[in-house]
Amino acid sequence: MKILVIHGPNLQLLGVRNPEVYGSVDLDTINQQLRAIAAENQSSIDVHQSNHEGEIVDTIGRSRGEYSGILINPAAYTHTSVAIRDAVEAAQIPTVEVHLSNIYARESFRQHSLIAPVCVGQISGFGPQSYEYGLKALLGHLSA
Amino acid sequence: MKILVIHGPNLQLLGVRNPEVYGSVDLDTINQQLRAIAAENQSSIDVHQSNHEGEIVDTIGRSRGEYSGILINPAAYTHTSVAIRDAVEAAQIPTVEVHLSNIYARESFRQHSLIAPVCVGQISGFGPQSYEYGLKALLGHLSA
Amino acid sequence: MKILVIHGPNLQLLGVRNPEVYGSVDLDTINQQLRAIAAENQSSIDVHQSNHEGEIVDTIGRSRGEYSGILINPAAYTHTSVAIRDAVEAAQIPTVEVHLSNIYARESFRQHSLIAPVCVGQISGFGPQSYEYGLKALLGHLSA
Amino acid sequence: MKILVIHGPNLQLLGVRNPEVYGSVDLDTINQQLRAIAAENQSSIDVHQSNHEGEIVDTIGRSRGEYSGILINPAAYTHTSVAIRDAVEAAQIPTVEVHLSNIYARESFRQHSLIAPVCVGQISGFGPQSYEYGLKALLGHLSA
Amino acid sequence: MKILVIHGPNLQLLGVRNPEVYGSVDLDTINQQLRAIAAENQSSIDVHQSNHEGEIVDTIGRSRGEYSGILINPAAYTHTSVAIRDAVEAAQIPTVEVHLSNIYARESFRQHSLIAPVCVGQISGFGPQSYEYGLKALLGHLSA
Amino acid sequence: MKILVIHGPNLQLLGVRNPEVYGSVDLDTINQQLRAIAAENQSSIDVHQSNHEGEIVDTIGRSRGEYSGILINPAAYTHTSVAIRDAVEAAQIPTVEVHLSNIYARESFRQHSLIAPVCVGQISGFGPQSYEYGLKALLGHLSA
Amino acid sequence: MKILVIHGPNLQLLGVRNPEVYGSVDLDTINQQLRAIAAENQSSIDVHQSNHEGEIVDTIGRSRGEYSGILINPAAYTHTSVAIRDAVEAAQIPTVEVHLSNIYARESFRQHSLIAPVCVGQISGFGPQSYEYGLKALLGHLSA
Amino acid sequence: MKILVIHGPNLQLLGVRNPEVYGSVDLDTINQQLRAIAAENQSSIDVHQSNHEGEIVDTIGRSRGEYSGILINPAAYTHTSVAIRDAVEAAQIPTVEVHLSNIYARESFRQHSLIAPVCVGQISGFGPQSYEYGLKALLGHLSA
Amino acid sequence: MKILVIHGPNLQLLGVRNPEVYGSVDLDTINQQLRAIAAENQSSIDVHQSNHEGEIVDTIGRSRGEYSGILINPAAYTHTSVAIRDAVEAAQIPTVEVHLSNIYARESFRQHSLIAPVCVGQISGFGPQSYEYGLKALLGHLSA
Amino acid sequence: MKILVIHGPNLQLLGVRNPEVYGSVDLDTINQQLRAIAAENQSSIDVHQSNHEGEIVDTIGRSRGEYSGILINPAAYTHTSVAIRDAVEAAQIPTVEVHLSNIYARESFRQHSLIAPVCVGQISGFGPQSYEYGLKALLGHLSA
Amino acid sequence: MKILVIHGPNLQLLGVRNPEVYGSVDLDTINQQLRAIAAENQSSIDVHQSNHEGEIVDTIGRSRGEYSGILINPAAYTHTSVAIRDAVEAAQIPTVEVHLSNIYARESFRQHSLIAPVCVGQISGFGPQSYEYGLKALLGHLSA
Amino acid sequence: MKILVIHGPNLQLLGVRNPEVYGSVDLDTINQQLRAIAAENQSSIDVHQSNHEGEIVDTIGRSRGEYSGILINPAAYTHTSVAIRDAVEAAQIPTVEVHLSNIYARESFRQHSLIAPVCVGQISGFGPQSYEYGLKALLGHLSA
């Protein structure tokens, strides 16, 4: 199985800058861990990071036929992007939404996800491990 | 008269994928029909599809002087883009908004258009024909 | 095909009074144009104008079996009549909603239609032409 | 005791049309059942169906002195008519509100009744039997 | 000057029934007082009471050219009728809104008037005298 | 047929205390009347009163297979208990909701029922008779 | 009878400045007209203008025993002062609220009066005449 | 490490009844899987199911000192229980919230969790696997 | 006089655990202080702590005839329990609500009390002293 | 310790006027009782009553260095004055808010206090005794 | 040019008290800096600080003819004073609103200004410099 | 010091088109003025205009280490972009928000800024001068 992993806006900064604030795990490390988990499950991942809502929509739009599942951290676009929601819905590929932080313990405008209703499920609050659990949950869902 | 036709996010998938869901009419067919209607009215169209809010803003920003009218299906950006609204308002070119589906019979967050208040009018619910009626209405408005 | 055309409250005044405000096209002229369009499409129309919500409900209630489609400008009742909505829904006849003005560019209480969710589609903002495009869209829908 | 039974908008269609949708019980059958129940209780009913808010207000306005109670299914006017509410309140005749469907399991705009606060009670969800229970409840209330 | 006086729904009951509740002044008495005031001001009134929203819209629709001003107690339709608002606005005749009770001391749904924004002014809370002051204010406005 | 009757919080006080306020009919009398009605219909009832949300959930959770229908007055839990709603929904047993008082004539927080949307219907406002009509309506529904 | 007339904030500017905007009638002229009306009715007025919420509260607090009625234009404090509302309510003196402009045709924050619910009635929209009608209505109420 | 697993209201029914609806996995099976996962991680679990908000509060109140973490599916109490939230907050034990279904794809009143803001994180939508991922995430968090 | 003192959910933990957070005063100490105050006033108290909404409702339901007043800290149930409100209202025993913390300086969902409107008064923010002042205020009210 | 006691708008009328409504205790009596309580605690009070928001802000602004605590009944300004809130916050002097009536049993606009979030605590509903308990609570807080 | 500088409630305390909290710059220093800037621009300022809404209204009411512009920090009255807004609007003198703190990063009730819509512009967040930039912006606007 | 200046969507049109509407100052002129001001302060600016939300996020994401401050006019993205807000917050570079128009005097959806809460301050309403004052305020803040 091939899985598309999408990292939303500002995640390129993860672990690179302000490690005392965001932890020292960077996106490459997360991607390597995801690759390892995929490999253990006879699967592989392709990774895409973008700060552009349109690019994420483009990428999801090209995913069908090529990928069995999508693992997405929509970051700030979680709360504002109907376009990404529509892309996920149109793609008809099982999608899992993950968040590094517990979005329900943050500002009220971050407590609503436009994407979650068209996903299989959502995992939030476990830092870089949210991705790990999300990938395992996605693979589990696909092989169920 | 030259008309700018703008197709918003995810519309590149129309008719190509899931024809049982979205119908078998693809964007090319719609564009050909619009070209034919324009030709019958001594007019022509230029077509632009984009999943990027910014690209749509760019395109509208360059339209003035070149186009007499804009026909736009803002799709998901209908509900979230103040930037496209501002672009339409600044362009001072008569604009008609169209929707394939009846947006008033869908989820509540789809029942509000940020773009409509700065348009001549809005047509929604007639599938690919929404574009046709929209172009005719725009040409009619321009020649009134 | 026989189409029922319904003009809602205050539309009897159209073009007759304050032509400098509402334009010089009156309801008779609109009806004649609709008759001509219908004839070109081997169809005919019956016209009903009423300021009474109940009369409009009565008329829609008697329409089934007799009409293939309904073209309605509910005017002020657009925003307040659950009864007309229920009548349209019960009639199970394809219905198209039209508005002379762009209701989305007016007061906020005019931006919500109780009728649109049970219609095929909605056209607003093209003056008397809204009716024309609406009839064509309805006939197109019925022959699809 | 003489009871006034009022059927609101679109109820003239009940059972006559689309029996597969609305059931095969029509308004006449309901009225006969209500007459039988009334007779068993040494009472009688007068029946009024109208799609016109104003006519319902007229009818309630003339009811005082003549009727001991009112049984009303305000249908769509349940949610929009302050005028019928005022008529019921002014009449000072015990009134019971009934609904065929469970209005609390429908669209949110149907879950609020303007009439209920000025009634003795409300019964909803039991199809044609809602009228039966409503009449019995009204007669019970009047003889208590 | 000729003034159109409109009494909205349920006002036919005024003073006739429940005098201990609504006072003993009936609509005829009010109309006579209004006639006297009009006469003192070299004016006359025509009176129309209706429980039908549509009839009130009809009446206002026919008023132009014939009347210099409108005095209206829209009663329950104050809070629900966009159609009467549109009729007043279209008539372009100075209109004064009156209420017997102080609507701002009643239920919250009675504290908003859809009609007031298109009127010259509003008078509420003085019982039958509200009509008197309203007619004088209207005549004053017309002769200013 | 066996029917489960559930009385919610504070109903143990009915008729026992403050008879001048709540009437002199106590819960035992109501239960006896319900037993008589059930017997007349070749049915029987089991009665459960509890002030504990959890106990009511327990009871409904054990009801399946044993009861054909549930008659419930959720009292204060009407407005606050998602757990009872879920229990009713999971039980898949036809349920009728009853209220002694007309909840739509009380404080606004009492005018919304979380339970009603998963019930067959709702009866409110007829005092102890609400139970009687509710049981009859439930038996009628079950034998339809 | 002695009447206390209160003019709220910014009304000291009336007619003195920007006559092209606010009209040429100043507060003195209004006060003289009110004095004349009072005299015709064997009454007198005392006038108080203040931009200070506290001073208006002081003045109303001292009014009892001395005045039979209060005529108040609370101007901007209409929408924000619970203190003036409490003062009027505590004074237990019949009070009439007046406004020069039709506050219901202005910004939405001006369409709600905190004072009106504790007044006899409200008159708005008739310019300086609002005071006149208000005083007459107050005197009428007091002699009823 | 010892983990407290709490199953909220109605979960006792899982898999036992209506397997065609809820799946054939029952609470015992889930508990065994959780035990196995705990054992693999040199940990153990204690399980508590209750339909009683108070019992869940009691249980959490006794947990401190005895457990290193809490895994909770608050079910219906997710949306209504401030008491469970306070218990979790007072216990100062890392807590993970899980849901079988994707609560963000359900009724709007289920899309808000009172418990999530005081948890480490939340996992929803993966059926029985939500518990598994939740336990692993909790153990991961505790050993981080 | 005999006073019923009720401590709501999670208050069993007071002072026992996390003294650095909640202070070192535990519930026993508070109860002793209340007993002393009662004794000084020729009164006595009975104390009940429960995490169960239903138990609190049971307890209040049994209180009438036995107690002259109720002192209650409903804790989390302050904001969610209509059942406790109804129990207090039905008991017709003067009740005082107390809170350790100033609930108006906390999260917005804690700033509304469902219980306060049926109490004599409310005291919040004085830590354990809130109980003391509350008991004195209750005794003062009862002997007034 | 020196305590500043502030009485807000309209409280000068207390007990002087309408004793049958507000009780016969006037502000002087309350102040004497407060003086006595202060004296018993080796403290003294200064009293300030004002109907002027600005004066109350002035007074609080001058209080620092001179007073150890503030006892305030902001009356109507409770609900509208951000300025008094800011004054209390800037003064950094422990402040207790008191209300004669139970503000939570009154109109909804009286159920929110802008001042409470910056106070130590709030006491409402005990008539003149609210001041007494408030002063004791303040002195207790200051000596803790 | 002569500029009126208005400092709203509680600003008299600036820099005098709690310098560790509010900084050591007091109002006199700010006023001197403003005087210097004015002088550099061949202008002068008059300064007015008041805690009284009414006094600020008085001052603005007297400003016309005397001042070319107004620089105002309405402080707490920013969010509550329609009277100051009306005074600014009536004065027809260009006005600039300034705030020491970034009001958009504070409590939600501080994020809305009633005054800003009638000002030229608003500057917030730069501490004492907000005044400086505000005065320069005002002078720039006046000389444009 | 090096400052990053960001111009948001549609600002490329400034002064180039519709000078009678937007003024004749174009973006180049503004940028030159900003360069001059920077130079006077021993600083320099880099300018970036984009209609793409993602590009603005990219640009801010690369700014750290390179720039001492950011001056941003987010234009339409002010009201919709959580992504730009997160970028500013993550960059930890002092940022000043500017607007050409007074956004508080425009449509209600323009009166809320998602960006302002993470900025030092905001300046709006002074046309091209808003940038000037903004740059000076930013440089002032950085050298404080």
PDB file of C-alpha atoms in Angstrom, chain H residues 26-136:
ATOM      1  CA  ASP H  26     -17.734  -6.593  22.614  1.00  0.00           C
ATOM      2  CA  LEU H  27     -16.286  -4.769  25.596  1.00  0.00           C
ATOM      3  CA  ASP H  28     -14.630  -7.948  26.937  1.00  0.00           C
ATOM      4  CA  THR H  29     -12.722  -8.443  23.716  1.00  0.00           C
ATOM      5  CA  ILE H  30     -11.599  -4.828  23.780  1.00  0.00           C
ATOM      6  CA  ASN H  31     -10.524  -5.189  27.386  1.00  0.00           C
ATOM      7  CA  GLN H  32      -8.524  -8.343  26.570  1.00  0.00           C
ATOM      8  CA  GLN H  33      -6.769  -6.575  23.717  1.00  0.00           C
ATOM      9  CA  LEU H  34      -5.957  -3.687  26.031  1.00  0.00           C
ATOM     10  CA  ARG H  35      -4.633  -6.139  28.635  1.00  0.00           C
ATOM     11  CA  ALA H  36      -2.401  -7.764  26.024  1.00  0.00           C
ATOM     12  CA  ILE H  37      -1.028  -4.391  24.895  1.00  0.00           C
ATOM     13  CA  ALA H  38      -0.411  -3.390  28.505  1.00  0.00           C
ATOM     14  CA  ALA H  39       1.382  -6.672  29.222  1.00  0.00           C
ATOM     15  CA  GLU H  40       3.651  -6.194  26.202  1.00  0.00           C
ATOM     16  CA  ASN H  41       4.609  -2.884  27.775  1.00  0.00           C
ATOM     17  CA  GLN H  42       5.240  -4.219  31.296  1.00  0.00           C
ATOM     18  CA  SER H  43       2.017  -2.575  32.381  1.00  0.00           C
ATOM     19  CA  SER H  44      -1.441  -3.606  33.514  1.00  0.00           C
ATOM     20  CA  ILE H  45      -4.945  -2.186  33.312  1.00  0.00           C
ATOM     21  CA  ASP H  46      -7.984  -1.994  35.573  1.00  0.00           C
ATOM     22  CA  VAL H  47     -11.312  -1.653  33.812  1.00  0.00           C
ATOM     23  CA  HIS H  48     -14.424   0.191  34.922  1.00  0.00           C
ATOM     24  CA  GLN H  49     -17.654   0.574  32.983  1.00  0.00           C
ATOM     25  CA  SER H  50     -20.438   2.737  34.319  1.00  0.00           C
ATOM     26  CA  ASN H  51     -23.552   4.464  33.136  1.00  0.00           C
ATOM     27  CA  HIS H  52     -23.370   6.767  36.186  1.00  0.00           C
ATOM     28  CA  GLU H  53     -21.601  10.105  35.929  1.00  0.00           C
ATOM     29  CA  GLY H  54     -21.128  10.068  39.697  1.00  0.00           C
ATOM     30  CA  GLU H  55     -19.510   6.623  39.698  1.00  0.00           C
ATOM     31  CA  ILE H  56     -17.042   7.730  37.053  1.00  0.00           C
ATOM     32  CA  VAL H  57     -16.236  10.782  39.174  1.00  0.00           C
ATOM     33  CA  ASP H  58     -15.832   8.517  42.248  1.00  0.00           C
ATOM     34  CA  THR H  59     -13.512   6.187  40.337  1.00  0.00           C
ATOM     35  CA  ILE H  60     -11.312   8.961  38.998  1.00  0.00           C
ATOM     36  CA  GLY H  61     -11.286  10.530  42.476  1.00  0.00           C
ATOM     37  CA  ARG H  62      -9.800   7.326  43.925  1.00  0.00           C
ATOM     38  CA  SER H  63      -7.288   6.836  41.099  1.00  0.00           C
ATOM     39  CA  ARG H  64      -4.449   9.046  42.249  1.00  0.00           C
ATOM     40  CA  GLY H  65      -1.409   7.307  43.664  1.00  0.00           C
ATOM     41  CA  GLU H  66      -2.707   4.033  42.248  1.00  0.00           C
ATOM     42  CA  TYR H  67      -2.584   4.687  38.509  1.00  0.00           C
ATOM     43  CA  SER H  68      -0.065   6.291  36.167  1.00  0.00           C
ATOM     44  CA  GLY H  69      -2.579   7.119  33.476  1.00  0.00           C
ATOM     45  CA  ILE H  70      -6.273   7.072  32.541  1.00  0.00           C
ATOM     46  CA  LEU H  71      -7.782   5.911  29.257  1.00  0.00           C
ATOM     47  CA  ILE H  72     -11.364   7.128  29.019  1.00  0.00           C
ATOM     48  CA  ASN H  73     -14.217   6.885  26.542  1.00  0.00           C
ATOM     49  CA  PRO H  74     -16.671   9.259  28.209  1.00  0.00           C
ATOM     50  CA  ALA H  75     -19.329   8.502  25.548  1.00  0.00           C
ATOM     51  CA  ALA H  76     -22.395  10.705  26.077  1.00  0.00           C
ATOM     52  CA  TYR H  77     -20.813  12.390  29.120  1.00  0.00           C
ATOM     53  CA  THR H  78     -18.145  13.828  26.776  1.00  0.00           C
ATOM     54  CA  HIS H  79     -20.592  16.561  25.882  1.00  0.00           C
ATOM     55  CA  THR H  80     -22.354  17.236  29.185  1.00  0.00           C
ATOM     56  CA  SER H  81     -20.163  16.471  32.211  1.00  0.00           C
ATOM     57  CA  VAL H  82     -18.280  19.281  33.875  1.00  0.00           C
ATOM     58  CA  ALA H  83     -17.975  16.946  36.896  1.00  0.00           C
ATOM     59  CA  ILE H  84     -15.869  14.373  34.998  1.00  0.00           C
ATOM     60  CA  ARG H  85     -13.745  17.190  33.587  1.00  0.00           C
ATOM     61  CA  ASP H  86     -13.121  18.499  37.090  1.00  0.00           C
ATOM     62  CA  ALA H  87     -12.305  14.987  38.327  1.00  0.00           C
ATOM     63  CA  VAL H  88      -9.717  14.497  35.559  1.00  0.00           C
ATOM     64  CA  GLU H  89      -8.229  17.919  36.218  1.00  0.00           C
ATOM     65  CA  ALA H  90      -8.068  17.348  39.974  1.00  0.00           C
ATOM     66  CA  ALA H  91      -6.544  13.879  39.590  1.00  0.00           C
ATOM     67  CA  GLN H  92      -3.495  15.314  37.814  1.00  0.00           C
ATOM     68  CA  ILE H  93      -2.985  11.982  36.044  1.00  0.00           C
ATOM     69  CA  PRO H  94      -2.252  12.006  32.295  1.00  0.00           C
ATOM     70  CA  THR H  95      -5.510  11.090  30.552  1.00  0.00           C
ATOM     71  CA  VAL H  96      -6.287  10.128  26.952  1.00  0.00           C
ATOM     72  CA  GLU H  97      -9.824  10.456  25.534  1.00  0.00           C
ATOM     73  CA  VAL H  98     -11.023   7.962  22.914  1.00  0.00           C
ATOM     74  CA  HIS H  99     -14.176   7.601  20.808  1.00  0.00           C
ATOM     75  CA  LEU H 100     -15.294   4.650  18.686  1.00  0.00           C
ATOM     76  CA  SER H 101     -16.971   6.860  16.085  1.00  0.00           C
ATOM     77  CA  ASN H 102     -15.681  10.042  14.467  1.00  0.00           C
ATOM     78  CA  ILE H 103     -17.613  12.471  16.663  1.00  0.00           C
ATOM     79  CA  TYR H 104     -16.893  15.283  14.205  1.00  0.00           C
ATOM     80  CA  ALA H 105     -18.994  13.566  11.530  1.00  0.00           C
ATOM     81  CA  ARG H 106     -22.059  13.374  13.795  1.00  0.00           C
ATOM     82  CA  GLU H 107     -24.744  15.712  15.202  1.00  0.00           C
ATOM     83  CA  SER H 108     -23.445  19.156  16.105  1.00  0.00           C
ATOM     84  CA  PHE H 109     -24.032  18.650  19.852  1.00  0.00           C
ATOM     85  CA  ARG H 110     -21.558  15.733  19.723  1.00  0.00           C
ATOM     86  CA  GLN H 111     -18.780  17.816  18.180  1.00  0.00           C
ATOM     87  CA  HIS H 112     -17.757  19.514  21.410  1.00  0.00           C
ATOM     88  CA  SER H 113     -15.912  17.755  24.215  1.00  0.00           C
ATOM     89  CA  LEU H 114     -15.843  19.185  27.727  1.00  0.00           C
ATOM     90  CA  ILE H 115     -13.202  16.601  28.671  1.00  0.00           C
ATOM     91  CA  ALA H 116     -10.647  17.008  25.857  1.00  0.00           C
ATOM     92  CA  PRO H 117      -9.192  20.344  27.075  1.00  0.00           C
ATOM     93  CA  VAL H 118      -7.888  18.654  30.267  1.00  0.00           C
ATOM     94  CA  CYS H 119      -6.529  15.548  28.471  1.00  0.00           C
ATOM     95  CA  VAL H 120      -3.166  14.859  26.835  1.00  0.00           C
ATOM     96  CA  GLY H 121      -4.903  14.119  23.561  1.00  0.00           C
ATOM     97  CA  GLN H 122      -7.903  12.654  21.814  1.00  0.00           C
ATOM     98  CA  ILE H 123      -8.404   9.829  19.302  1.00  0.00           C
ATOM     99  CA  SER H 124     -11.713   9.339  17.543  1.00  0.00           C
ATOM    100  CA  GLY H 125     -13.156   7.373  14.651  1.00  0.00           C
ATOM    101  CA  PHE H 126     -11.265   4.060  14.525  1.00  0.00           C
ATOM    102  CA  GLY H 127     -13.843   1.798  16.165  1.00  0.00           C
ATOM    103  CA  PRO H 128     -12.436  -0.604  18.792  1.00  0.00           C
ATOM    104  CA  GLN H 129      -8.947   0.310  17.518  1.00  0.00           C
ATOM    105  CA  SER H 130      -9.411   3.808  18.977  1.00  0.00           C
ATOM    106  CA  TYR H 131      -8.879   2.192  22.390  1.00  0.00           C
ATOM    107  CA  GLU H 132      -5.750   0.392  21.218  1.00  0.00           C
ATOM    108  CA  TYR H 133      -4.146   3.482  19.732  1.00  0.00           C
ATOM    109  CA  GLY H 134      -5.246   5.423  22.801  1.00  0.00           C
ATOM    110  CA  LEU H 135      -3.565   3.006  25.208  1.00  0.00           C
ATOM    111  CA  LYS H 136      -0.375   2.964  23.149  1.00  0.00           C
TER     112      LYS H 136
END
